[in-house]
Each structure stands twice: as C-alpha cells, then as structure tokens.
CSV table of C-alpha atoms and ligand atoms in Angstrom, one decimal:
chain,number,residue,atom,x,y,z
Q,1,UNK,CA,0.0,0.0,0.0
Q,2,UNK,CA,1.2,3.5,-0.8
Q,3,UNK,CA,-0.1,6.3,1.4
Q,4,UNK,CA,0.4,10.0,1.5
Q,5,UNK,CA,0.2,11.5,5.0
Q,6,UNK,CA,-0.2,15.3,4.9
Q,7,UNK,CA,-1.1,17.9,7.4
Q,8,UNK,CA,0.4,21.2,8.8
Q,9,UNK,CA,3.7,21.4,10.7
Q,10,UNK,CA,3.1,19.8,14.0
Q,11,UNK,CA,-0.1,17.9,13.0
Q,12,UNK,CA,1.5,14.6,13.9
Q,13,UNK,CA,2.7,13.2,10.6
Q,14,UNK,CA,6.0,11.8,12.0
Q,15,UNK,CA,4.3,10.6,15.2
Q,16,UNK,CA,1.5,8.8,13.4
Q,17,UNK,CA,3.8,7.4,10.6
Q,18,UNK,CA,5.8,5.5,13.2
Q,19,UNK,CA,2.5,3.9,14.4
Q,20,UNK,CA,1.4,3.0,10.9
Q,21,UNK,CA,4.7,1.4,10.1
Q,22,UNK,CA,4.3,-0.9,13.2
Q,23,UNK,CA,0.8,-1.9,12.0
Q,24,UNK,CA,1.3,-2.1,8.2
Q,25,UNK,CA,5.0,-3.1,8.0
Q,26,UNK,CA,5.8,-0.7,5.1
Q,27,UNK,CA,8.4,2.0,4.8
Q,28,UNK,CA,8.2,5.5,6.4
Q,29,UNK,CA,9.7,8.1,4.0
Q,30,UNK,CA,9.9,11.6,5.4
Q,31,UNK,CA,11.2,14.3,3.1
Q,32,UNK,CA,12.2,16.5,6.1
Q,33,UNK,CA,14.1,13.6,7.8
Q,34,UNK,CA,16.0,12.9,4.5
Q,35,UNK,CA,17.0,16.5,4.2
Q,36,UNK,CA,18.2,16.7,7.8
Q,37,UNK,CA,20.2,13.4,7.4
Q,38,UNK,CA,21.7,14.8,4.2
Q,39,UNK,CA,22.8,18.0,6.1
Q,40,UNK,CA,24.3,15.9,9.0
Q,41,UNK,CA,26.2,13.9,6.3
Q,42,UNK,CA,27.6,17.1,4.9
Q,43,UNK,CA,26.3,16.5,1.4
Q,44,UNK,CA,25.6,19.2,-1.2
Q,45,UNK,CA,21.9,18.3,-1.2
Q,46,UNK,CA,21.9,18.8,2.6
Q,47,UNK,CA,23.7,22.1,2.4
Q,48,UNK,CA,21.3,23.5,-0.2
Q,49,UNK,CA,18.2,22.2,1.5
Q,50,UNK,CA,19.3,23.5,4.9
Q,51,UNK,CA,19.4,27.1,3.6
Q,52,UNK,CA,15.6,26.9,2.9
Q,53,UNK,CA,14.7,24.8,5.9
Q,54,UNK,CA,16.2,27.1,8.5
Q,55,UNK,CA,14.2,30.1,6.9
Q,56,UNK,CA,11.0,28.0,7.1
Q,57,UNK,CA,10.7,27.9,3.3
Q,58,UNK,CA,10.0,25.0,0.9
Q,59,UNK,CA,13.0,23.4,-0.8
Q,60,UNK,CA,12.4,24.0,-4.6
Q,61,UNK,CA,10.2,21.4,-6.3
Q,62,UNK,CA,12.9,20.1,-8.7
Q,63,UNK,CA,15.3,19.2,-5.9
Q,64,UNK,CA,12.6,17.6,-3.8
Q,65,UNK,CA,10.9,15.6,-6.5
Q,66,UNK,CA,14.2,14.1,-7.8
Q,67,UNK,CA,15.3,13.1,-4.3
Q,68,UNK,CA,11.9,11.6,-3.3
Q,69,UNK,CA,11.3,9.7,-6.6
Q,70,UNK,CA,14.8,8.3,-6.4
Q,71,UNK,CA,14.0,6.9,-2.9
Q,72,UNK,CA,10.4,5.7,-3.7
Q,73,UNK,CA,11.4,3.8,-6.8
Q,74,UNK,CA,14.0,1.7,-5.1
Q,75,UNK,CA,12.9,-2.0,-5.6
Q,76,UNK,CA,12.5,-2.9,-1.9
Q,77,UNK,CA,10.5,0.2,-1.1
Q,78,UNK,CA,8.2,-0.2,-4.2
Q,79,UNK,CA,7.6,-3.8,-3.2
Q,80,UNK,CA,6.7,-3.3,0.5
Q,81,UNK,CA,4.8,0.0,0.0
Q,82,UNK,CA,5.3,3.3,1.8
Q,83,UNK,CA,3.9,6.1,3.9
Q,84,UNK,CA,5.0,9.4,2.6
Q,85,UNK,CA,5.4,12.1,5.3
Q,86,UNK,CA,5.8,15.7,4.1
Q,87,UNK,CA,5.8,14.9,0.4
Q,88,UNK,CA,4.1,16.0,-1.8
Q,89,UNK,CA,3.6,19.6,-0.5
Q,90,UNK,CA,2.7,21.4,-3.8
Q,91,UNK,CA,0.4,20.4,-6.6
Q,92,UNK,CA,3.5,20.2,-8.9
Q,93,UNK,CA,5.0,17.7,-6.5
Q,94,UNK,CA,1.8,15.7,-6.4
Q,95,UNK,CA,1.6,15.5,-10.2
Q,96,UNK,CA,5.3,14.5,-10.5
Q,97,UNK,CA,4.6,11.8,-7.9
Q,98,UNK,CA,1.7,10.4,-9.8
Q,99,UNK,CA,3.6,10.4,-13.0
Q,100,UNK,CA,6.7,8.7,-11.4
Q,101,UNK,CA,4.6,6.0,-9.9
Q,102,UNK,CA,2.6,5.5,-13.1
Q,103,UNK,CA,5.9,4.6,-14.9
Q,104,UNK,CA,6.3,1.7,-12.4
Q,105,UNK,CA,2.6,0.7,-12.8
Q,106,UNK,CA,1.9,1.9,-9.3
Q,107,UNK,CA,-0.2,4.6,-7.7
Q,108,UNK,CA,-1.1,6.3,-4.4
Q,109,UNK,CA,-3.9,4.3,-2.7
Q,110,UNK,CA,-4.9,6.9,-0.2
Q,111,UNK,CA,-4.1,10.3,1.0
Q,112,UNK,CA,-4.7,11.1,4.7
Q,113,UNK,CA,-5.2,14.7,5.9
Q,114,UNK,CA,-4.4,15.2,9.6
Q,115,UNK,CA,-6.6,18.2,10.6
Q,116,UNK,CA,-5.3,20.3,13.6
Q,117,UNK,CA,-6.2,23.9,14.3
Q,118,UNK,CA,-3.3,26.5,14.1
Q,119,UNK,CA,-3.2,27.5,17.8
Q,120,UNK,CA,-2.7,23.8,18.8
Q,121,UNK,CA,0.1,23.4,16.1
Q,122,UNK,CA,2.1,26.3,17.6
Q,123,UNK,CA,1.8,24.8,21.1
Q,124,UNK,CA,3.0,21.4,19.9
Q,125,UNK,CA,5.9,22.7,17.8
Q,126,UNK,CA,7.4,24.8,20.6
Q,127,UNK,CA,7.4,21.7,22.9
Q,128,UNK,CA,8.9,19.3,20.4
Q,129,UNK,CA,12.3,17.5,20.7
Q,130,UNK,CA,13.7,14.9,18.3
Q,131,UNK,CA,16.5,12.4,18.7
Q,132,UNK,CA,19.9,12.8,17.1
Q,133,UNK,CA,20.2,9.2,15.9
Q,134,UNK,CA,16.9,8.5,14.2
Q,135,UNK,CA,14.7,11.6,14.6
Q,136,UNK,CA,12.2,9.9,16.9
Q,137,UNK,CA,9.7,12.5,18.0
Q,138,UNK,CA,8.8,13.7,21.6
Q,139,UNK,CA,7.1,16.6,23.3
Q,140,UNK,CA,7.9,18.0,26.7
Q,141,UNK,CA,4.2,18.4,27.4
Q,142,UNK,CA,2.2,15.8,25.5
Q,143,UNK,CA,4.7,13.0,24.8
Q,144,UNK,CA,7.7,13.2,27.1
Q,145,UNK,CA,10.6,10.7,27.1
Q,146,UNK,CA,11.0,8.4,30.2
Q,147,UNK,CA,14.4,10.1,31.0
Q,148,UNK,CA,14.5,13.9,30.2
Q,149,UNK,CA,16.7,14.6,27.2
Q,150,UNK,CA,17.2,11.0,26.1
Q,151,UNK,CA,15.5,9.0,23.4
Q,152,UNK,CA,13.5,6.0,24.8
Q,153,UNK,CA,14.1,3.9,21.7
Q,154,UNK,CA,17.8,4.3,20.9
Q,155,UNK,CA,19.3,6.3,23.9
Q,156,UNK,CA,20.5,9.2,21.8
Q,157,UNK,CA,20.4,12.8,22.8
Q,158,UNK,CA,17.2,14.9,22.1
Q,159,UNK,CA,17.4,18.3,20.6
Q,160,UNK,CA,15.1,21.1,19.3
Q,161,UNK,CA,15.0,21.7,15.5
Q,162,UNK,CA,16.2,25.2,14.4
Q,163,UNK,CA,12.9,25.6,12.4
Q,164,UNK,CA,10.9,25.0,15.6
Q,165,UNK,CA,12.2,28.3,17.0
Q,166,UNK,CA,11.4,31.9,16.3
Q,167,UNK,CA,9.7,33.2,13.2
Q,168,UNK,CA,10.2,30.1,11.1
Q,169,UNK,CA,7.2,28.4,12.8
Q,170,UNK,CA,4.7,31.1,11.6
Q,171,UNK,CA,6.2,31.2,8.1
Q,172,UNK,CA,5.9,27.4,7.7
Q,173,UNK,CA,2.3,27.4,8.8
Q,174,UNK,CA,1.5,30.3,6.4
Q,175,UNK,CA,3.0,28.3,3.5
Q,176,UNK,CA,1.0,25.2,4.6
Q,177,UNK,CA,-2.4,27.0,4.8
Q,178,UNK,CA,-2.0,28.9,1.5
Q,179,UNK,CA,-0.2,26.3,-0.6
Q,180,UNK,CA,-0.1,22.7,0.7
Q,181,UNK,CA,-3.7,22.8,1.7
Q,182,UNK,CA,-4.6,22.7,-2.0
Q,183,UNK,CA,-3.7,19.0,-1.9
Q,184,UNK,CA,-7.1,18.5,-0.3
Q,185,UNK,CA,-8.9,19.3,-3.6
Q,186,UNK,CA,-6.3,17.4,-5.6
Q,187,UNK,CA,-6.8,14.1,-3.7
Q,188,UNK,CA,-10.6,14.7,-3.3
Q,189,UNK,CA,-10.9,15.0,-7.1
Q,190,UNK,CA,-9.2,11.5,-7.3
Q,191,UNK,CA,-11.6,10.2,-4.6
Q,192,UNK,CA,-8.5,9.3,-2.5
Q,193,UNK,CA,-8.9,11.5,0.5
Q,194,UNK,CA,-9.3,10.4,4.1
Q,195,UNK,CA,-10.0,13.2,6.6
Q,196,UNK,CA,-8.8,12.6,10.2
Q,197,UNK,CA,-9.4,14.8,13.2
Q,198,UNK,CA,-5.8,15.1,14.5
Q,199,UNK,CA,-6.7,17.3,17.5
Q,200,UNK,CA,-7.0,14.4,20.0
Q,201,UNK,CA,-4.6,12.4,22.1
Q,202,UNK,CA,-1.9,10.6,20.1
Q,203,UNK,CA,-3.3,7.1,20.8
Q,204,UNK,CA,-6.9,8.2,20.0
Q,205,UNK,CA,-5.8,9.6,16.6
Q,206,UNK,CA,-3.8,6.5,15.7
Q,207,UNK,CA,-6.6,4.1,16.7
Q,208,UNK,CA,-9.1,6.0,14.5
Q,209,UNK,CA,-6.6,6.4,11.7
Q,210,UNK,CA,-5.7,2.7,11.6
Q,211,UNK,CA,-9.3,1.6,11.7
Q,212,UNK,CA,-10.4,4.0,8.9
Q,213,UNK,CA,-7.4,3.1,6.8
Q,214,UNK,CA,-8.1,-0.6,7.0
Q,215,UNK,CA,-11.7,0.0,6.0
Q,216,UNK,CA,-10.6,2.3,3.2
Q,217,UNK,CA,-8.0,-0.1,1.8
Q,218,UNK,CA,-10.5,-3.1,1.8
Q,219,UNK,CA,-13.1,-1.2,-0.2
C,1,AP5,P1,9.4,18.4,7.9
C,1,AP5,O1,10.4,17.7,8.7
C,1,AP5,O2,8.4,17.5,7.1
C,1,AP5,O3,8.6,19.3,8.9
C,1,AP5,P2,7.1,19.8,8.9
C,1,AP5,O4,6.3,19.7,7.7
C,1,AP5,O5,7.3,21.2,9.3
C,1,AP5,O6,6.3,18.9,9.8
C,1,AP5,P3,6.7,18.6,11.2
C,1,AP5,O7,7.8,17.5,11.2
C,1,AP5,O8,7.1,19.9,11.9
C,1,AP5,O9,5.4,18.1,11.9
C,1,AP5,P4,4.8,16.6,12.0
C,1,AP5,O10,3.4,16.7,11.4
C,1,AP5,O11,5.7,15.5,11.6
C,1,AP5,O12,4.5,16.6,13.6
C,1,AP5,P5,5.2,15.6,14.7
C,1,AP5,O13,4.7,14.2,14.6
C,1,AP5,O14,6.6,15.9,14.8
C,1,AP5,O15,10.0,19.4,6.9
C,1,AP5,C1,11.0,20.3,7.3
C,1,AP5,C2,11.4,21.3,6.2
C,1,AP5,O16,11.9,20.5,5.1
C,1,AP5,C3,10.2,22.1,5.6
C,1,AP5,O17,9.9,23.2,6.3
C,1,AP5,C4,10.8,22.4,4.2
C,1,AP5,O18,11.7,23.4,4.3
C,1,AP5,C5,11.6,21.1,3.9
C,1,AP5,N1,10.7,20.1,3.1
C,1,AP5,C6,10.3,18.9,3.6
C,1,AP5,N2,9.5,18.3,2.7
C,1,AP5,C7,9.4,19.2,1.6
C,1,AP5,C8,8.7,19.2,0.4
C,1,AP5,N3,7.9,18.1,0.0
C,1,AP5,N4,8.9,20.2,-0.5
C,1,AP5,C9,9.6,21.3,-0.1
C,1,AP5,N5,10.3,21.4,1.0
C,1,AP5,C10,10.2,20.3,1.9
C,1,AP5,O19,4.4,16.2,16.0
C,1,AP5,C11,4.7,17.6,16.4
C,1,AP5,C12,4.8,17.6,18.0
C,1,AP5,O20,3.5,17.4,18.5
C,1,AP5,C13,5.7,16.6,18.6
C,1,AP5,O21,6.3,17.1,19.7
C,1,AP5,C14,4.7,15.4,19.0
C,1,AP5,O22,5.2,14.7,20.1
C,1,AP5,C15,3.5,16.2,19.3
C,1,AP5,N6,2.2,15.5,19.0
C,1,AP5,C16,2.0,14.8,17.9
C,1,AP5,N7,0.7,14.4,17.8
C,1,AP5,C17,0.1,14.9,19.0
C,1,AP5,C18,-1.2,14.8,19.5
C,1,AP5,N8,-2.2,14.1,18.9
C,1,AP5,N9,-1.5,15.4,20.7
C,1,AP5,C19,-0.5,16.1,21.3
C,1,AP5,N10,0.8,16.2,20.9
C,1,AP5,C20,1.1,15.6,19.7
C,2,MG,MG1,7.7,15.5,10.9
C-alpha cells in the first residue's frame, strides 16, 4: 500500500507514521528527515536544503521531487509499499509523484489529511524535541521521554529543531495553509482523501486512523 500523510507542521505526521509502520509493515519516508540526514552527512543536497529549511521555506520542487522519486522507486521500497510524510507539498510535486509511480505501474492508494487547528500546532511545535540518531519525536508536554533529554528507543540525545524556534514556525504554517492545503482538492478529485481529526490524544488519533485506513483499503 502507498499512502500520503499530509497535514500542517506539528499535525503529527511523523508521530502517526511511526505507528502506521508498526501496523502495516511498510516504509516510512519523510522528506524532512531525508533533508536533515543529508545535512548531517555534509552532502551538497543537505547544504542547499538547509538554507531553505532554516528560513522555514520550501525546498524547490525540482530538488525535492528528484530526491523523493529516487527513494520511492528503489525496488525494496516499491515492493513493501510506503507512507510518505511531508511529500508532496505542492500540486506540482503531487503531479510528479503520480507520473513517477505510473511509470512503475503503481499509484497512491490513499491520502490522509491530519486536521489540527493552528493554535494547537504552535503549542506542539514549541514543545517538540527529536533524537539525534533516528529523529524519533517527543514533546515536553504531551509525549515526554522516560528520561529527560534521552530517546526512549535508541538512547541518543534529544534536541530542538532550528525551524521550531522563532519566526520560522509562523512562516511554515503560512505556507501550509496557503499552498499545501490545495492538496485537499487534488486528492478529493481523485476520490482518495481520508480526513482525520488530528486534534485528539496521540493514541486516539492512531486508533481512528488505523481503523479508517483498514476499512478504506479493503473497499
Ligand atoms: P518536515 O520535517 O516535514 O517538517 P514539517 O512539515 O514542518 O512537519 P513537522 O515535522 O514539523 O510536523 P509533524 O506533522 O511531523 O509533527 P510531529 O509528529 O513531529 O520538513 C521540514 C522542512 O523541510 C520544511 O519546512 C521544508 O523546508 C523542507 N521540506 C520537507 N518536505 C518538503 C517538500 N515536500 N517540499 C519542499 N520542502 C520540503 O508532531 C509535532 C509535535 O507534537 C511533537 O512534539 C509530537 O510529540 C506532538 N504531537 C503529535 N501528535 C500529537 C497529539 N495528537 N497530541 C499532542 N501532541 C502531539
Ligand atoms: Mg515530521
């Protein structure tokens, strides 16, 4: 199964993707995680992407599409299926994704929109910490680690993303609610949209999401 998970910054894409992978045993592919890994590795892609990310802006479509299609079309990933987290984020990216998959005889099965109001998003982002080793996600208020500052899963140190500080948060949300939100119409027109109320406890959201997704995929 091939799923697109989209929602504003802080809506819980990364958090819910981890839960979906545990249930559906497919790959979690996060464009933001790939860009951050590339920056840590000191690659040219990482350096270019970082300059956009720290300003809270989108990385240009051509760079993003090439990187993501390269990943998605790897044989093991195409075979097991994937959950896309953070990609596509523009109509141009969504079209390029559909075209890239069509060349492999594949398609997106379902697009999930995690709906969370703006005021709640700002609260969540300012309390988020992620781990250095694998970018596992925590929140000082709603989802704290067992030991402060340390990842429960791999023991690595937790840190705050630079784009979760200062004016970048508002800029990212503005881009989402003016541009990325257009994906709602794009996937609705394809009859592939699942709307999920993301403004509930993490476990409540995942139980509802998994149940609705199972029902949707067995139609
Ligand atoms: P990316 O890393 O994708 O960041 P984002 O879109 O800003 O999304 P977030 O990771 O901030 O939010 P999330 O929905 O994953 O929420 P999370 O689960 O962490 O992208 C970073 C940057 O890369 C972009 O700004 C852009 O520059 C670039 N980029 C990436 N993809 C691109 C593309 N396709 N095109 C162009 N540029 C691209 O949860 C947030 C917090 O809330 C956590 O602390 C969590 O513990 C907590 N939480 C989660 N769910 C709940 C809940 N139900 N209740 C309470 N707390 C919760
Ligand atoms: Mg994320």
